[in-house]
Tab-separated table of C-alpha atoms in Angstrom:
chain	number	residue	atom	x	y	z
A	1	UNK	CA	14.476	47.002	3.886
A	2	UNK	CA	11.960	46.861	0.958
A	3	UNK	CA	9.230	44.821	1.681
A	4	UNK	CA	8.442	41.628	-0.787
A	5	UNK	CA	5.322	43.298	-2.211
A	6	UNK	CA	6.950	46.749	-2.726
A	7	UNK	CA	9.758	44.962	-4.299
A	8	UNK	CA	7.478	42.961	-6.713
A	9	UNK	CA	5.701	46.281	-7.572
A	10	UNK	CA	8.844	47.944	-8.281
A	11	UNK	CA	9.660	45.152	-11.097
A	12	UNK	CA	6.509	46.223	-12.806
A	13	UNK	CA	7.430	50.097	-12.312
A	14	UNK	CA	11.069	49.488	-13.799
A	15	UNK	CA	9.744	47.394	-16.676
A	16	UNK	CA	7.543	50.312	-17.763
A	17	UNK	CA	10.542	52.561	-17.100
A	18	UNK	CA	12.650	50.527	-19.752
A	19	UNK	CA	9.767	50.562	-22.149
A	20	UNK	CA	9.560	54.302	-21.957
A	21	UNK	CA	13.242	54.552	-22.556
A	22	UNK	CA	12.900	52.474	-25.766
A	23	UNK	CA	9.838	54.574	-26.663
A	24	UNK	CA	12.112	57.805	-26.329
A	25	UNK	CA	15.051	56.352	-28.393
A	26	UNK	CA	12.526	54.970	-31.137
A	27	UNK	CA	10.948	58.551	-31.088
A	28	UNK	CA	14.199	59.948	-32.424
A	29	UNK	CA	14.121	57.733	-35.494
A	30	UNK	CA	13.583	59.746	-38.653
A	31	UNK	CA	10.599	58.048	-39.963
A	32	UNK	CA	8.839	58.223	-36.461
A	33	UNK	CA	9.643	62.040	-36.576
A	34	UNK	CA	8.053	62.285	-40.098
A	35	UNK	CA	4.861	60.887	-38.773
A	36	UNK	CA	5.045	63.381	-35.818
A	37	UNK	CA	4.479	60.597	-33.528
A	38	UNK	CA	5.239	61.629	-29.878
A	39	UNK	CA	7.257	59.032	-27.358
A	40	UNK	CA	3.799	58.562	-25.853
A	41	UNK	CA	2.083	57.034	-28.830
A	42	UNK	CA	5.345	55.063	-29.368
A	43	UNK	CA	5.027	53.713	-25.794
A	44	UNK	CA	1.471	52.626	-26.170
A	45	UNK	CA	2.301	50.835	-29.499
A	46	UNK	CA	5.276	49.246	-27.642
A	47	UNK	CA	3.010	48.094	-24.558
A	48	UNK	CA	0.193	46.625	-26.846
A	49	UNK	CA	2.836	44.683	-28.667
A	50	UNK	CA	4.161	43.465	-25.337
A	51	UNK	CA	0.521	42.673	-24.290
A	52	UNK	CA	0.036	40.406	-27.297
A	53	UNK	CA	3.299	38.353	-27.402
A	54	UNK	CA	5.330	38.076	-23.817
A	55	UNK	CA	2.739	39.416	-21.368
A	56	UNK	CA	1.641	36.039	-20.281
A	57	UNK	CA	5.073	35.227	-19.019
A	58	UNK	CA	5.033	38.343	-16.652
A	59	UNK	CA	4.944	37.314	-12.928
A	60	UNK	CA	1.395	38.242	-11.231
A	61	UNK	CA	3.401	39.979	-8.594
A	62	UNK	CA	4.649	42.653	-11.391
A	63	UNK	CA	1.053	43.563	-12.235
A	64	UNK	CA	0.460	45.947	-9.562
A	65	UNK	CA	3.474	47.978	-10.555
A	66	UNK	CA	2.206	48.285	-14.242
A	67	UNK	CA	-1.185	49.466	-12.816
A	68	UNK	CA	0.443	51.936	-10.531
A	69	UNK	CA	2.136	53.467	-13.749
A	70	UNK	CA	-1.411	53.785	-15.476
A	71	UNK	CA	-2.880	55.349	-12.468
A	72	UNK	CA	-0.542	57.269	-10.299
A	73	UNK	CA	2.081	58.102	-12.458
A	74	UNK	CA	-0.586	59.051	-15.026
A	75	UNK	CA	-2.028	61.656	-12.773
A	76	UNK	CA	1.371	63.186	-11.928
A	77	UNK	CA	2.070	63.469	-15.582
A	78	UNK	CA	-1.331	65.323	-16.260
A	79	UNK	CA	-0.470	67.734	-13.521
A	80	UNK	CA	3.149	68.394	-14.773
A	81	UNK	CA	1.608	69.015	-18.327
A	82	UNK	CA	0.716	72.248	-17.140
A	83	UNK	CA	4.257	73.713	-17.595
A	84	UNK	CA	3.542	73.577	-21.417
A	85	UNK	CA	0.941	76.408	-20.910
A	86	UNK	CA	0.551	79.739	-19.870
A	87	UNK	CA	-2.349	82.083	-19.577
A	88	UNK	CA	-0.660	84.662	-21.678
A	89	UNK	CA	-1.230	82.214	-24.740
A	90	UNK	CA	-4.798	82.664	-24.342
A	91	UNK	CA	-4.768	86.297	-24.566
A	92	UNK	CA	-2.443	86.259	-27.549
A	93	UNK	CA	-4.989	84.859	-29.898
A	94	UNK	CA	-8.185	86.604	-28.985
A	95	UNK	CA	-11.789	85.869	-28.062
A	96	UNK	CA	-12.650	84.560	-31.529
A	97	UNK	CA	-10.189	81.776	-31.113
A	98	UNK	CA	-11.571	80.909	-27.588
A	99	UNK	CA	-15.164	80.811	-28.517
A	100	UNK	CA	-14.459	78.592	-31.332
A	101	UNK	CA	-12.534	76.114	-28.951
A	102	UNK	CA	-15.296	76.228	-26.703
A	103	UNK	CA	-18.026	75.240	-29.136
A	104	UNK	CA	-15.598	72.528	-30.635
A	105	UNK	CA	-15.092	70.965	-27.414
A	106	UNK	CA	-18.437	71.033	-26.049
A	107	UNK	CA	-19.993	70.003	-29.545
A	108	UNK	CA	-17.812	67.199	-30.069
A	109	UNK	CA	-18.554	65.686	-26.683
A	110	UNK	CA	-22.287	66.064	-27.037
A	111	UNK	CA	-22.478	64.844	-30.511
A	112	UNK	CA	-20.056	61.843	-29.419
A	113	UNK	CA	-22.348	60.787	-26.619
A	114	UNK	CA	-25.350	61.030	-28.690
A	115	UNK	CA	-24.022	59.127	-31.447
A	116	UNK	CA	-22.560	56.439	-29.053
A	117	UNK	CA	-25.848	55.947	-27.668
A	118	UNK	CA	-27.380	55.337	-31.012
A	119	UNK	CA	-24.697	52.994	-31.933
A	120	UNK	CA	-25.382	51.325	-28.654
A	121	UNK	CA	-21.799	51.615	-27.449
A	122	UNK	CA	-20.142	51.085	-24.131
A	123	UNK	CA	-20.462	54.577	-22.703
A	124	UNK	CA	-16.971	54.570	-21.195
A	125	UNK	CA	-15.477	54.157	-24.565
A	126	UNK	CA	-17.738	56.568	-26.396
A	127	UNK	CA	-16.958	59.261	-23.600
A	128	UNK	CA	-13.225	58.445	-23.812
A	129	UNK	CA	-13.205	58.736	-27.591
A	130	UNK	CA	-15.386	61.820	-27.698
A	131	UNK	CA	-13.049	63.730	-25.263
A	132	UNK	CA	-9.758	62.564	-26.842
A	133	UNK	CA	-11.321	64.021	-30.071
A	134	UNK	CA	-12.634	67.173	-28.702
A	135	UNK	CA	-9.658	68.272	-26.542
A	136	UNK	CA	-5.935	67.055	-26.784
A	137	UNK	CA	-5.923	63.461	-28.153
A	138	UNK	CA	-4.216	60.943	-25.968
A	139	UNK	CA	-3.669	63.192	-22.965
A	140	UNK	CA	-7.301	63.810	-22.756
A	141	UNK	CA	-8.328	60.299	-23.006
A	142	UNK	CA	-5.883	59.766	-20.112
A	143	UNK	CA	-7.264	62.639	-18.094
A	144	UNK	CA	-10.924	61.370	-18.602
A	145	UNK	CA	-9.783	57.629	-17.633
A	146	UNK	CA	-8.351	59.280	-14.366
A	147	UNK	CA	-11.983	60.767	-13.756
A	148	UNK	CA	-14.123	57.804	-14.707
A	149	UNK	CA	-11.698	55.041	-13.767
A	150	UNK	CA	-12.393	52.986	-17.067
A	151	UNK	CA	-10.620	49.688	-18.002
A	152	UNK	CA	-7.255	50.055	-19.418
A	153	UNK	CA	-8.197	48.275	-22.827
A	154	UNK	CA	-11.032	50.910	-23.152
A	155	UNK	CA	-8.641	53.832	-22.799
A	156	UNK	CA	-6.210	52.212	-25.237
A	157	UNK	CA	-9.050	51.642	-27.816
A	158	UNK	CA	-9.931	55.386	-27.457
A	159	UNK	CA	-6.391	56.483	-27.906
A	160	UNK	CA	-6.024	54.274	-30.990
A	161	UNK	CA	-8.907	55.982	-32.785
A	162	UNK	CA	-7.144	59.579	-31.803
A	163	UNK	CA	-3.816	58.387	-33.288
A	164	UNK	CA	-5.621	57.122	-36.541
A	165	UNK	CA	-7.376	60.201	-37.323
A	166	UNK	CA	-4.759	62.684	-35.986
A	167	UNK	CA	-2.347	61.266	-38.243
A	168	UNK	CA	-4.498	61.503	-41.173
A	169	UNK	CA	-4.818	65.280	-40.270
A	170	UNK	CA	-1.153	65.960	-40.805
A	171	UNK	CA	-1.721	64.948	-44.339
A	172	UNK	CA	-5.182	66.229	-45.223
A	173	UNK	CA	-4.979	69.591	-43.869
A	174	UNK	CA	-1.745	70.586	-45.610
A	175	UNK	CA	-3.078	68.928	-49.067
A	176	UNK	CA	-6.277	70.660	-48.869
A	177	UNK	CA	-4.829	74.008	-47.901
A	178	UNK	CA	-2.328	73.958	-50.631
A	179	UNK	CA	-4.976	72.783	-53.039
A	180	UNK	CA	-7.125	75.945	-52.289
A	181	UNK	CA	-10.069	73.742	-51.075
A	182	UNK	CA	-9.441	74.925	-47.359
A	183	UNK	CA	-9.869	78.719	-48.459
A	184	UNK	CA	-8.990	80.472	-45.434
A	185	UNK	CA	-6.154	83.316	-44.498
A	186	UNK	CA	-3.256	82.146	-42.604
A	187	UNK	CA	-4.707	83.471	-39.149
A	188	UNK	CA	-8.189	81.784	-39.657
A	189	UNK	CA	-6.243	78.329	-41.180
A	190	UNK	CA	-4.408	78.646	-37.770
A	191	UNK	CA	-7.438	78.651	-35.723
A	192	UNK	CA	-8.939	76.189	-37.630
A	193	UNK	CA	-5.905	73.772	-37.378
A	194	UNK	CA	-5.687	74.485	-33.608
A	195	UNK	CA	-9.442	73.811	-32.782
A	196	UNK	CA	-9.904	70.693	-34.810
A	197	UNK	CA	-6.788	68.590	-35.121
A	198	UNK	CA	-6.506	65.809	-32.179
A	199	UNK	CA	-2.989	65.741	-30.738
A	200	UNK	CA	-0.463	68.587	-29.945
A	201	UNK	CA	2.051	66.775	-31.919
A	202	UNK	CA	-0.103	66.423	-35.017
A	203	UNK	CA	-1.053	70.195	-34.741
A	204	UNK	CA	2.673	70.962	-35.036
A	205	UNK	CA	3.140	68.459	-37.921
A	206	UNK	CA	0.247	69.811	-39.951
A	207	UNK	CA	1.029	73.581	-39.064
A	208	UNK	CA	4.614	73.331	-40.017
A	209	UNK	CA	3.605	71.811	-43.351
A	210	UNK	CA	1.391	74.862	-44.136
A	211	UNK	CA	3.961	77.622	-42.892
A	212	UNK	CA	5.226	79.416	-39.791
A	213	UNK	CA	2.609	82.041	-39.723
A	214	UNK	CA	-0.138	79.158	-39.409
A	215	UNK	CA	1.922	76.893	-37.278
A	216	UNK	CA	2.329	79.531	-34.424
A	217	UNK	CA	-1.307	80.332	-34.026
A	218	UNK	CA	-2.417	76.824	-34.414
A	219	UNK	CA	-0.231	75.509	-31.528
A	220	UNK	CA	-1.637	78.525	-29.108
A	221	UNK	CA	-5.254	77.800	-30.161
A	222	UNK	CA	-4.362	73.978	-29.453
A	223	UNK	CA	-3.075	74.814	-26.180
A	224	UNK	CA	-6.229	76.607	-25.076
A	225	UNK	CA	-8.099	73.491	-25.975
A	226	UNK	CA	-5.928	71.713	-23.608
A	227	UNK	CA	-6.662	73.977	-20.824
A	228	UNK	CA	-10.433	73.252	-21.346
A	229	UNK	CA	-9.616	69.790	-20.037
A	230	UNK	CA	-9.940	71.067	-16.512
A	231	UNK	CA	-13.933	72.158	-16.873
A	232	UNK	CA	-14.641	69.184	-18.817
A	233	UNK	CA	-13.216	66.685	-16.276
A	234	UNK	CA	-15.007	68.666	-13.395
A	235	UNK	CA	-18.427	68.277	-15.281
A	236	UNK	CA	-17.631	64.698	-16.179
A	237	UNK	CA	-16.807	63.928	-12.509
A	238	UNK	CA	-19.962	65.516	-11.402
A	239	UNK	CA	-22.151	63.572	-13.667
A	240	UNK	CA	-20.424	60.297	-12.928
A	241	UNK	CA	-20.847	60.959	-9.174
A	242	UNK	CA	-24.519	61.760	-9.770
A	243	UNK	CA	-25.188	58.787	-11.961
A	244	UNK	CA	-23.668	56.433	-9.211
A	245	UNK	CA	-25.715	57.958	-6.625
A	246	UNK	CA	-28.918	57.099	-8.283
A	247	UNK	CA	-27.897	53.508	-8.130
A	248	UNK	CA	-27.076	53.593	-4.459
A	249	UNK	CA	-29.359	53.025	-1.395
A	250	UNK	CA	-30.346	55.954	0.568
A	251	UNK	CA	-27.640	55.215	3.330
A	252	UNK	CA	-25.126	54.829	0.725
A	253	UNK	CA	-25.963	58.229	-0.837
A	254	UNK	CA	-25.695	59.959	2.686
A	255	UNK	CA	-21.939	58.571	2.581
A	256	UNK	CA	-21.334	59.090	-1.114
A	257	UNK	CA	-19.307	62.394	-2.013
A	258	UNK	CA	-18.408	63.748	-5.521
A	259	UNK	CA	-14.618	62.677	-5.963
A	260	UNK	CA	-12.990	65.860	-7.382
A	261	UNK	CA	-10.376	65.085	-9.689
A	262	UNK	CA	-7.437	66.873	-7.833
A	263	UNK	CA	-4.998	66.300	-10.414
A	264	UNK	CA	-7.014	68.457	-12.875
A	265	UNK	CA	-7.131	71.116	-10.348
A	266	UNK	CA	-3.412	71.048	-9.686
A	267	UNK	CA	-2.884	71.104	-13.571
A	268	UNK	CA	-4.643	74.512	-13.520
A	269	UNK	CA	-2.535	75.600	-10.762
A	270	UNK	CA	0.636	74.544	-12.515
A	271	UNK	CA	-0.470	76.554	-15.713
A	272	UNK	CA	-0.856	79.556	-13.155
A	273	UNK	CA	2.481	79.086	-11.823
A	274	UNK	CA	4.098	78.791	-15.001
A	275	UNK	CA	2.201	81.759	-16.336
A	276	UNK	CA	4.353	84.086	-13.684
A	277	UNK	CA	7.675	83.002	-15.633
A	278	UNK	CA	9.483	82.337	-12.151
A	279	UNK	CA	11.513	79.259	-13.363
A	280	UNK	CA	14.147	79.828	-16.347
A	281	UNK	CA	13.399	78.322	-19.625
A	282	UNK	CA	15.906	75.700	-19.289
A	283	UNK	CA	14.170	74.244	-15.955
A	284	UNK	CA	10.931	74.334	-17.722
A	285	UNK	CA	12.428	72.460	-20.637
A	286	UNK	CA	13.661	69.575	-18.178
A	287	UNK	CA	10.335	69.447	-16.164
A	288	UNK	CA	8.386	69.123	-19.583
A	289	UNK	CA	10.772	66.410	-20.738
A	290	UNK	CA	10.399	64.560	-17.327
A	291	UNK	CA	6.532	64.871	-17.859
A	292	UNK	CA	6.748	63.452	-21.348
A	293	UNK	CA	8.664	60.513	-20.007
A	294	UNK	CA	6.164	59.942	-17.166
A	295	UNK	CA	3.190	60.171	-19.595
A	296	UNK	CA	5.155	57.721	-22.037
A	297	UNK	CA	5.261	55.223	-18.871
A	298	UNK	CA	1.392	55.784	-18.221
A	299	UNK	CA	0.446	54.948	-21.963
A	300	UNK	CA	3.002	52.106	-22.092
A	301	UNK	CA	1.241	50.587	-18.916
A	302	UNK	CA	-2.174	51.166	-20.648
A	303	UNK	CA	-0.828	49.354	-23.715
A	304	UNK	CA	0.541	46.389	-21.580
A	305	UNK	CA	-3.114	45.695	-20.360
A	306	UNK	CA	-4.433	45.785	-23.962
A	307	UNK	CA	-4.894	42.522	-25.997
A	308	UNK	CA	-6.141	41.943	-29.554
A	309	UNK	CA	-8.801	39.894	-27.787
A	310	UNK	CA	-9.967	43.344	-25.946
A	311	UNK	CA	-9.728	45.168	-29.202
A	312	UNK	CA	-12.215	42.486	-30.648
A	313	UNK	CA	-14.571	42.957	-27.605
A	314	UNK	CA	-14.634	46.678	-28.243
A	315	UNK	CA	-15.669	46.014	-31.987
A	316	UNK	CA	-15.525	48.593	-35.001
A	317	UNK	CA	-18.018	51.058	-33.241
A	318	UNK	CA	-15.464	53.137	-31.735
A	319	UNK	CA	-13.507	53.803	-34.920
A	320	UNK	CA	-16.901	54.571	-36.550
A	321	UNK	CA	-17.792	57.132	-33.770
A	322	UNK	CA	-14.357	58.438	-34.285
A	323	UNK	CA	-14.813	58.784	-37.957
A	324	UNK	CA	-18.198	60.483	-37.432
A	325	UNK	CA	-16.610	63.169	-35.089
A	326	UNK	CA	-13.643	63.678	-37.387
A	327	UNK	CA	-16.218	64.448	-40.259
A	328	UNK	CA	-17.670	67.005	-37.566
A	329	UNK	CA	-14.474	68.665	-36.898
A	330	UNK	CA	-13.410	69.254	-40.195
A	331	UNK	CA	-17.123	70.180	-41.674
A	332	UNK	CA	-18.277	72.010	-38.548
A	333	UNK	CA	-14.895	73.525	-37.576
A	334	UNK	CA	-14.277	74.823	-41.281
A	335	UNK	CA	-17.701	76.585	-41.411
A	336	UNK	CA	-17.364	78.041	-38.045
A	337	UNK	CA	-14.142	79.564	-38.735
A	338	UNK	CA	-14.931	80.718	-42.156
A	339	UNK	CA	-18.135	82.582	-40.933
A	340	UNK	CA	-17.733	83.232	-37.133
A	341	UNK	CA	-14.324	84.400	-37.092
A	342	UNK	CA	-14.794	87.397	-39.285
A	343	UNK	CA	-18.025	88.424	-37.653
A	344	UNK	CA	-16.227	88.613	-34.413
A	345	UNK	CA	-13.045	90.273	-35.438
């Protein structure tokens, strides 16, 4: 028999499962596909709509199930995300793309933390927003949330900034490329798009609008950025643990250990396994679909914890920070690709 506590938690999990099913269904609509909104993004929107309408009618006993989705299911989803990547992808685009990705990721996070401090922002929101802009949008925000244990509404605010500016990129990049303002050959335009656009879905949308030769390179470069999530999470975890130790007493420091984000390590292990091509492509396709569903459940759960009042509490600063980082990604990224890639070729 299932205990009453577990039964109540299961209600919350099943509720998020139903929302995730709805997100997948809505994601198939033509207008949603035109925006390149993944089921994950639809999920967080549904969760936020629910949080600001019917959430108060939810029995308190269901809440642990929602939190289970936003924590445990989230980490499982990040691990399985590795089935979308292989180490062969890295070698396919060359050293110049990897170096550009590394500079973009490091530069974006450092600039984000500095600007966040100047704006006197909440440090967690500044870090989540910077990581999402630097690496792979919502998935990176979720990964960082798992490492620093931020409050759900802070994660939702950071994801919202990523969605807004990532969606803008899908329209801005093709328009400026076709207008000749982004004056780059296809391979360099692919590197620029993959190294600076937020979400994987947004890279696919922008790349396809500029041509297949650009799209293929852009997606691979984007996936290399995704792989950089692992070292970034390890570094973040180290500094968070060190900061926490400083605030502890001597006895607490002796007991305190750095909490290694094992889900990030397992994510890398899964990439290594996937690189061996031991599973048929049909099996990998099923796993990646399941993974997208799990991440959609996690995103919906985060949305369900986010009310309008919490957005007001966060204020306009996260969006200002995201806008500044967006300007850096376009301006800094373009200059680097324009001058560094030819030098390294």
